[in-house]
Short mmCIF file of C-alpha atoms and ligand atoms in Angstrom, two decimals:
data_model
loop_
_atom_site.label_atom_id
_atom_site.label_comp_id
_atom_site.label_asym_id
_atom_site.label_seq_id
_atom_site.Cartn_x
_atom_site.Cartn_y
_atom_site.Cartn_z
CA MET D 28 93.84 123.69 169.89
CA SER D 29 95.40 127.19 169.68
CA THR D 30 94.22 129.44 167.18
CA THR D 31 97.24 132.06 166.95
CA ARG D 32 98.49 132.93 163.55
CA ILE D 33 101.13 130.54 162.33
CA PRO D 34 103.41 132.77 160.07
CA LEU D 35 105.43 131.88 157.08
CA VAL D 36 108.55 132.30 159.17
CA ASP D 37 108.88 133.11 162.99
CA LEU D 38 111.97 135.23 163.45
CA LYS D 39 110.86 136.15 166.88
CA ALA D 40 110.81 132.66 167.96
CA GLN D 41 114.31 132.21 166.62
CA TYR D 42 115.29 135.17 168.47
CA HIS D 43 113.92 133.92 171.78
CA GLY D 44 115.80 130.71 171.42
CA ILE D 45 119.25 132.33 170.94
CA GLN D 46 118.83 135.63 172.72
CA ASP D 47 121.67 135.58 175.07
CA GLU D 48 124.29 134.82 172.41
CA ILE D 49 122.83 137.58 170.00
CA ASP D 50 122.44 140.25 172.67
CA SER D 51 126.23 139.67 173.85
CA ALA D 52 127.57 139.64 170.22
CA ILE D 53 125.83 142.78 169.41
CA ARG D 54 126.96 144.48 172.66
CA ARG D 55 130.49 143.52 171.70
CA VAL D 56 130.41 145.50 168.62
CA LEU D 57 128.75 148.51 170.14
CA GLU D 58 131.41 148.46 172.72
CA ASN D 59 134.39 147.99 170.33
CA THR D 60 132.62 150.55 167.74
CA ASN D 61 134.33 148.91 164.84
CA PHE D 62 131.22 149.06 162.73
CA ILE D 63 132.57 148.54 159.22
CA LEU D 64 134.43 145.31 157.92
CA GLY D 65 137.04 144.72 160.59
CA LYS D 66 137.59 141.55 162.89
CA GLU D 67 133.77 140.65 163.09
CA VAL D 68 133.47 140.64 159.37
CA ALA D 69 136.76 138.62 158.71
CA ASP D 70 135.72 135.93 161.32
CA PHE D 71 132.39 135.63 159.93
CA GLU D 72 133.92 135.21 156.38
CA ARG D 73 136.22 132.69 157.50
CA ASP D 74 133.80 130.45 159.44
CA PHE D 75 131.33 130.78 156.53
CA ALA D 76 133.86 129.83 153.91
CA ALA D 77 134.67 126.74 156.00
CA TYR D 78 130.82 126.01 156.27
CA CYS D 79 130.31 125.96 152.58
CA GLY D 80 133.62 123.99 152.01
CA VAL D 81 135.16 126.87 149.82
CA LYS D 82 138.48 128.88 150.42
CA ASN D 83 136.93 132.24 150.45
CA ALA D 84 133.83 134.11 151.35
CA VAL D 85 133.57 138.14 150.77
CA GLY D 86 131.09 139.63 153.08
CA VAL D 87 128.82 142.19 151.10
CA ALA D 88 125.86 144.41 151.91
CA SER D 89 123.17 142.19 150.41
CA GLY D 90 122.23 139.11 148.16
CA THR D 91 121.72 141.58 145.31
CA ALA D 92 125.12 143.26 145.76
CA ALA D 93 126.70 139.47 145.74
CA LEU D 94 125.15 138.84 142.61
CA MET D 95 126.15 142.25 140.98
CA LEU D 96 129.98 141.93 142.37
CA ALA D 97 130.44 138.38 141.05
CA LEU D 98 128.73 139.26 137.67
CA ASP D 99 131.02 142.37 137.52
CA VAL D 100 134.18 140.65 138.53
CA ALA D 101 133.43 137.97 135.76
CA GLY D 102 133.50 140.86 133.52
CA VAL D 103 129.76 140.72 132.50
CA GLY D 104 128.77 144.09 130.80
CA PRO D 105 127.09 145.69 127.74
CA GLY D 106 126.85 143.22 124.66
CA ASP D 107 126.62 140.10 126.91
CA GLU D 108 124.05 137.59 127.80
CA VAL D 109 123.61 135.74 130.98
CA ILE D 110 121.39 132.80 131.06
CA THR D 111 119.15 132.27 134.10
CA THR D 112 115.56 131.21 135.28
CA PRO D 113 112.46 132.90 134.75
CA LEU D 114 111.17 131.47 138.19
CA THR D 115 113.17 133.30 140.93
CA PHE D 116 113.37 136.73 142.69
CA PHE D 117 113.62 139.74 140.68
CA ALA D 118 117.12 140.32 141.91
CA THR D 119 118.68 137.42 139.90
CA ALA D 120 117.88 139.05 136.66
CA GLU D 121 118.03 142.48 137.89
CA ALA D 122 122.00 142.14 138.84
CA ILE D 123 122.45 140.94 135.20
CA SER D 124 120.72 143.87 133.70
CA ARG D 125 122.31 146.48 136.06
CA LEU D 126 125.56 145.72 134.63
CA GLY D 127 124.31 146.42 130.98
CA ALA D 128 124.06 142.73 130.18
CA ARG D 129 120.98 140.99 128.86
CA PRO D 130 119.19 138.25 130.91
CA VAL D 131 118.30 135.48 128.64
CA PHE D 132 115.70 132.85 130.14
CA ALA D 133 115.78 129.16 130.07
CA ASP D 134 112.75 127.24 131.14
CA ILE D 135 112.46 125.12 134.41
CA ASP D 136 112.40 121.55 135.12
CA PRO D 137 108.85 121.02 136.20
CA ARG D 138 109.70 118.33 138.72
CA THR D 139 112.49 120.39 140.71
CA PHE D 140 111.46 123.86 139.63
CA ASP D 141 115.09 124.65 138.77
CA ILE D 142 116.60 125.61 135.57
CA GLU D 143 116.57 122.74 132.98
CA PRO D 144 120.18 122.13 131.65
CA GLU D 145 119.15 121.07 127.92
CA LEU D 146 117.38 124.25 127.75
CA VAL D 147 120.37 126.28 128.97
CA GLU D 148 122.48 124.59 126.17
CA GLU D 149 119.92 125.76 123.45
CA ALA D 150 119.90 129.13 124.62
CA CYS D 151 123.51 129.46 124.24
CA THR D 152 124.68 131.94 121.57
CA PRO D 153 128.15 133.44 120.82
CA ARG D 154 127.32 136.62 123.21
CA THR D 155 126.69 134.17 126.32
CA LYS D 156 128.96 135.05 128.97
CA ALA D 157 127.71 133.43 132.21
CA ILE D 158 124.82 131.02 133.56
CA VAL D 159 123.39 131.94 136.71
CA PRO D 160 121.59 128.91 138.07
CA VAL D 161 119.29 129.40 141.11
CA HIS D 162 118.92 126.70 143.87
CA LEU D 163 115.25 127.39 144.22
CA TYR D 164 113.51 127.07 147.49
CA GLY D 165 116.87 125.41 148.87
CA MET D 166 117.04 122.70 146.13
CA PRO D 167 120.32 122.77 144.21
CA ALA D 168 120.20 122.97 140.64
CA GLU D 169 121.44 120.12 138.42
CA MET D 170 125.09 121.41 138.73
CA GLY D 171 126.54 118.31 137.23
CA ALA D 172 125.26 119.23 133.78
CA LEU D 173 125.42 122.80 134.22
CA SER D 174 129.26 122.74 135.05
CA ASP D 175 129.71 120.57 131.90
CA ILE D 176 127.91 123.18 129.58
CA ALA D 177 130.00 125.96 131.32
CA MET D 178 133.18 124.09 131.01
CA ARG D 179 132.72 123.10 127.47
CA ARG D 180 131.83 126.66 126.40
CA GLY D 181 134.04 128.56 128.30
CA LEU D 182 131.25 130.28 130.10
CA TRP D 183 131.19 131.46 133.89
CA LEU D 184 128.95 129.72 136.30
CA ILE D 185 127.64 131.63 139.16
CA GLU D 186 125.44 130.14 141.64
CA ASP D 187 122.36 132.16 143.10
CA ALA D 188 122.66 130.39 146.46
CA ALA D 189 120.43 132.93 148.13
CA GLN D 190 118.09 130.05 149.32
CA ALA D 191 120.29 127.39 149.76
CA HIS D 192 122.57 127.75 152.58
CA GLY D 193 123.29 124.27 153.88
CA ALA D 194 122.00 122.27 151.11
CA PHE D 195 124.07 119.63 149.28
CA TYR D 196 124.67 118.65 145.66
CA ARG D 197 126.16 115.19 145.94
CA ASP D 198 128.65 115.63 148.60
CA GLU D 199 129.39 119.33 147.85
CA ARG D 200 127.63 122.31 149.50
CA ALA D 201 125.64 124.84 147.65
CA GLY D 202 127.83 127.93 146.94
CA SER D 203 131.02 125.65 146.35
CA MET D 204 130.55 124.46 142.71
CA GLY D 205 130.38 127.50 140.60
CA ASP D 206 133.41 129.94 139.69
CA MET D 207 131.39 132.06 142.51
CA ALA D 208 128.17 131.68 144.50
CA ALA D 209 125.94 134.60 145.97
CA PHE D 210 124.32 134.38 149.14
CA SER D 211 121.83 136.56 150.86
CA PHE D 212 121.50 136.95 154.42
CA TYR D 213 117.96 138.70 154.27
CA PRO D 214 116.42 138.24 157.63
CA GLY D 215 113.99 135.61 156.54
CA LYS D 216 116.79 133.49 154.88
CA ASN D 217 117.92 130.20 156.34
CA LEU D 218 120.77 132.32 157.78
CA GLY D 219 119.72 135.55 158.05
CA ALA D 220 120.99 138.96 159.48
CA TYR D 221 119.06 141.56 161.42
CA GLY D 222 119.23 143.67 158.33
CA ASP D 223 120.73 143.51 155.05
CA GLY D 224 123.72 141.23 154.13
CA GLY D 225 125.26 138.80 151.64
CA ALA D 226 128.32 137.16 150.77
CA VAL D 227 130.20 135.97 147.44
CA THR D 228 132.01 132.54 147.89
CA THR D 229 134.75 131.41 145.65
CA ASN D 230 137.79 128.98 145.72
CA ASP D 231 139.86 131.61 143.54
CA ASP D 232 141.95 133.62 145.71
CA GLY D 233 142.38 136.07 142.78
CA LEU D 234 138.52 136.68 142.52
CA ALA D 235 138.41 136.90 146.20
CA ASN D 236 141.01 139.64 146.31
CA VAL D 237 139.19 141.71 143.62
CA LEU D 238 135.95 141.15 145.42
CA ARG D 239 137.11 142.47 148.64
CA GLN D 240 138.53 145.53 146.81
CA ILE D 241 135.38 146.48 144.68
CA ARG D 242 132.93 146.08 147.54
CA ASN D 243 134.95 148.76 149.28
CA HIS D 244 135.42 151.56 146.59
CA GLY D 245 138.19 149.94 144.94
CA ARG D 246 140.44 150.61 147.80
CA LYS D 247 143.58 149.06 148.32
CA GLU D 248 144.75 151.55 151.13
CA LYS D 249 142.37 154.01 152.83
CA TYR D 250 143.22 156.81 150.20
CA VAL D 251 144.33 154.71 147.36
CA HIS D 252 141.44 153.41 144.85
CA GLU D 253 143.15 151.17 142.32
CA MET D 254 139.73 150.55 140.39
CA ILE D 255 136.08 151.59 140.20
CA GLY D 256 134.15 149.76 142.84
CA PHE D 257 131.06 149.98 144.84
CA GLY D 258 130.09 150.81 148.60
CA GLU D 259 128.57 147.44 149.30
CA ARG D 260 130.15 146.14 152.44
CA LEU D 261 128.80 143.83 155.01
CA ASP D 262 128.64 145.50 158.42
CA ALA D 263 130.02 144.27 161.70
CA ILE D 264 126.75 144.05 163.77
CA GLN D 265 125.50 141.77 160.85
CA ALA D 266 128.47 139.90 161.03
CA ALA D 267 128.33 139.41 164.84
CA VAL D 268 124.82 138.31 164.50
CA LEU D 269 125.60 135.95 161.53
CA SER D 270 128.45 134.19 163.46
CA VAL D 271 126.06 133.37 166.26
CA LYS D 272 123.47 132.03 163.98
CA LEU D 273 126.05 130.17 161.72
CA ARG D 274 126.46 127.75 164.75
CA HIS D 275 122.94 126.93 164.76
CA LEU D 276 122.56 126.40 161.00
CA ASP D 277 123.07 122.87 160.69
CA ASP D 278 120.47 121.99 163.37
CA TRP D 279 118.19 124.52 161.69
CA VAL D 280 118.42 122.90 158.34
CA LEU D 281 117.94 119.45 160.03
CA ARG D 282 114.61 120.52 161.72
CA ARG D 283 113.37 122.06 158.41
CA ARG D 284 114.18 118.87 156.49
CA LYS D 285 111.98 116.91 159.21
CA LEU D 286 109.42 119.39 158.77
CA ALA D 287 109.47 118.85 154.93
CA ALA D 288 109.34 115.04 155.34
CA ARG D 289 106.37 115.41 157.60
CA TYR D 290 104.50 117.63 154.99
CA ARG D 291 105.08 115.05 152.36
CA GLU D 292 103.92 112.39 154.58
CA LEU D 293 100.83 114.09 156.01
CA LEU D 294 99.83 115.48 152.21
CA LYS D 295 100.60 112.04 150.35
CA ASP D 296 96.99 111.71 149.50
CA ALA D 297 95.90 115.16 149.21
CA GLY D 298 96.35 115.48 145.27
CA VAL D 299 98.91 118.27 145.55
CA GLY D 300 102.35 118.45 143.58
CA PHE D 301 105.82 118.55 145.28
CA GLN D 302 109.40 119.60 144.52
CA ASP D 303 110.70 116.19 143.82
CA GLU D 304 113.80 115.27 145.80
CA MET D 305 116.38 113.76 143.47
CA VAL D 306 118.55 110.97 145.28
CA HIS D 307 121.89 113.08 144.66
CA ILE D 308 120.26 116.20 146.12
CA ARG D 309 119.59 117.58 149.72
CA SER D 310 117.56 120.76 149.95
CA SER D 311 117.98 123.22 152.62
CA TYR D 312 114.16 123.81 152.48
CA HIS D 313 114.21 127.46 152.69
CA LEU D 314 110.63 127.08 151.44
CA PHE D 315 108.28 124.21 151.32
CA VAL D 316 106.39 124.64 148.17
CA ILE D 317 103.63 122.60 146.82
CA ARG D 318 101.34 122.98 143.57
CA VAL D 319 97.67 123.09 144.40
CA PRO D 320 94.39 123.93 142.05
CA GLU D 321 92.96 127.38 142.24
CA ARG D 322 95.99 128.50 143.86
CA ASP D 323 94.87 132.08 144.70
CA ARG D 324 91.58 130.98 146.30
CA VAL D 325 93.37 128.32 148.47
CA LEU D 326 95.86 130.86 149.41
CA ARG D 327 92.95 133.27 150.60
CA MET D 328 91.26 130.60 152.56
CA LEU D 329 94.61 129.82 154.31
CA HIS D 330 94.98 133.43 155.40
CA ASP D 331 91.28 133.49 156.31
CA ARG D 332 92.27 130.58 158.99
CA GLY D 333 95.24 132.35 159.92
CA ILE D 334 97.99 130.49 157.92
CA GLY D 335 100.74 132.63 156.63
CA ALA D 336 101.07 130.99 153.38
CA GLY D 337 102.77 132.69 150.54
CA VAL D 338 103.62 132.40 146.73
CA HIS D 339 107.19 132.25 145.21
CA TYR D 340 106.79 133.61 142.54
CA PRO D 341 103.48 134.63 140.99
CA VAL D 342 105.05 136.42 138.25
CA PRO D 343 107.73 134.78 136.12
CA LEU D 344 110.56 137.39 135.58
CA HIS D 345 110.04 137.35 131.46
CA LEU D 346 106.37 138.48 131.97
CA GLN D 347 107.68 141.57 134.55
CA PRO D 348 106.67 144.91 133.26
CA ALA D 349 110.57 145.73 133.92
CA TYR D 350 111.21 143.22 131.06
CA ARG D 351 108.84 144.45 128.41
CA HIS D 352 111.77 145.51 126.34
CA LEU D 353 113.30 142.08 126.19
CA GLY D 354 110.15 141.13 123.88
CA TYR D 355 109.11 137.88 125.92
CA LYS D 356 105.44 136.70 125.81
CA PRO D 357 103.15 134.48 127.62
CA GLY D 358 103.85 130.93 126.27
CA ASP D 359 107.44 131.48 126.17
CA PHE D 360 108.56 129.49 129.21
CA PRO D 361 105.42 127.27 129.72
CA GLU D 362 106.60 125.48 132.68
CA ALA D 363 107.69 128.48 134.74
CA GLU D 364 104.38 129.98 134.00
CA ARG D 365 102.39 126.96 135.00
CA ALA D 366 104.52 126.89 138.29
CA ALA D 367 103.83 130.62 138.88
CA ALA D 368 100.08 130.01 138.72
CA GLU D 369 100.16 126.82 140.73
CA VAL D 370 102.60 127.15 143.59
CA LEU D 371 101.98 127.89 147.38
CA SER D 372 104.61 128.14 150.15
CA LEU D 373 103.60 126.51 153.25
CA PRO D 374 105.04 127.82 156.56
CA ILE D 375 108.15 126.33 157.50
CA TYR D 376 110.98 127.32 159.94
CA PRO D 377 112.91 125.50 162.54
CA GLU D 378 111.08 126.63 165.44
CA MET D 379 107.65 125.21 164.23
CA THR D 380 106.27 122.69 166.17
CA ASP D 381 104.45 119.29 165.10
CA GLU D 382 101.15 120.87 166.31
CA GLN D 383 101.45 123.94 164.61
CA GLN D 384 102.30 121.96 161.09
CA ASP D 385 99.27 119.90 162.02
CA ARG D 386 97.10 122.87 161.98
CA VAL D 387 98.70 123.99 158.60
CA VAL D 388 97.73 120.61 157.20
CA GLU D 389 94.18 120.69 158.57
CA ALA D 390 93.68 124.09 157.06
CA LEU D 391 95.00 123.19 153.88
CA LEU D 392 92.91 119.96 153.53
CA GLU D 393 89.70 121.74 154.38
CA ALA D 394 90.58 124.53 151.63
CA LEU D 395 91.29 121.75 149.06
CA ALA D 396 87.95 120.14 149.75
CA GLU D 397 86.26 123.21 149.44
CA VAL D 398 87.62 124.28 145.98
CA ARG D 399 87.23 120.56 144.71
CA ASN D 400 83.33 120.63 145.89
CA GLU D 401 82.38 123.03 143.31
C1 PLP V 520 116.51 136.85 148.48
C2 PLP V 520 117.36 136.56 147.28
C3 PLP V 520 118.07 137.41 146.29
C4 PLP V 520 118.39 138.95 146.85
O1 PLP V 520 118.77 138.89 148.16
P1 PLP V 520 118.86 140.39 148.94
O2 PLP V 520 119.85 140.06 150.14
O3 PLP V 520 117.15 140.49 149.38
O4 PLP V 520 119.48 141.37 147.88
C5 PLP V 520 118.58 137.01 145.09
N1 PLP V 520 118.05 135.99 144.65
C6 PLP V 520 117.33 134.88 145.21
C7 PLP V 520 116.80 133.68 144.62
C8 PLP V 520 116.64 135.34 146.51
O5 PLP V 520 116.04 134.47 146.96
#
């Protein structure tokens, strides 16, 4: 049995699988020297929009920029509240705060780890302007109920789809259900660039036009600035790389789903908790997350055995030092706090072999036996 390390994600293996396609795409951009926006970006935007089943995709500099621009176009600003989940990457709330609005958290459903619609309803006030559900680990949030709330109350619904490229809610792709959706192409995401990148998707042509302008300094023509924008463009090398990878995305998501099913089978008697799979939802398995007892010890033991496990996320956002001023305290969101203490992300990536997965499972079972025998 091999004893090499098993990483959380293996971008080198992915590159080696598609090296010729990637190298020639990058060389094409180097030769045509059209490095910012241009045809490469427009081509990728068209293909990514088609993939998501939406009319428009607007390429931007990162997932964080995608969130910020979407919220900005929705008119979110000082005095507004935006409801989101406390169990997510910091950028989800950071974008809200950066626009001068207040993130208001609503606890998760412990079965899916995604925001609980009933608690979203309870968190609404007259100042609520938008809801930002996160499709955590690739598992779409309960968009039916969330759309109802948004519609009834006249709120914007903006998906944080940064982890959910290729996931489905019923027969709709993640990124096609809200007024807008934010995607990240951070290298480790299911569709990852070789640097930073992101996109906003929307079926609204008017919003898409404004997004295209504000990502590029509010420009209409080169020296005519019609509004105050941002410098948050997607660059052509990243777009060329993403166009190549997009052709493989469905195969990669399928392999992730196979690995996830195999983890569930191999760990069914291990006494660990899973992210529940609802019949109407198909996760893209950006991450495969379980709940374990004594998580930090299990994590250390896995690292000692060469397994690159991770934690997403150890500190819920309402308890982050940067959000002290919001006045939240431990116990405010018990399910998110419990999850933060228990979750463990196991390695999952399309190039992972069954044999590598067996080694992860074996190491995990050993670690669990050790923490239980004391
Ligand atoms: C990765 C991520 C982001 C931020 O994306 P960047 O491209 O790193 O700026 C936002 N939200 C979630 C849920 C993420 O996983």
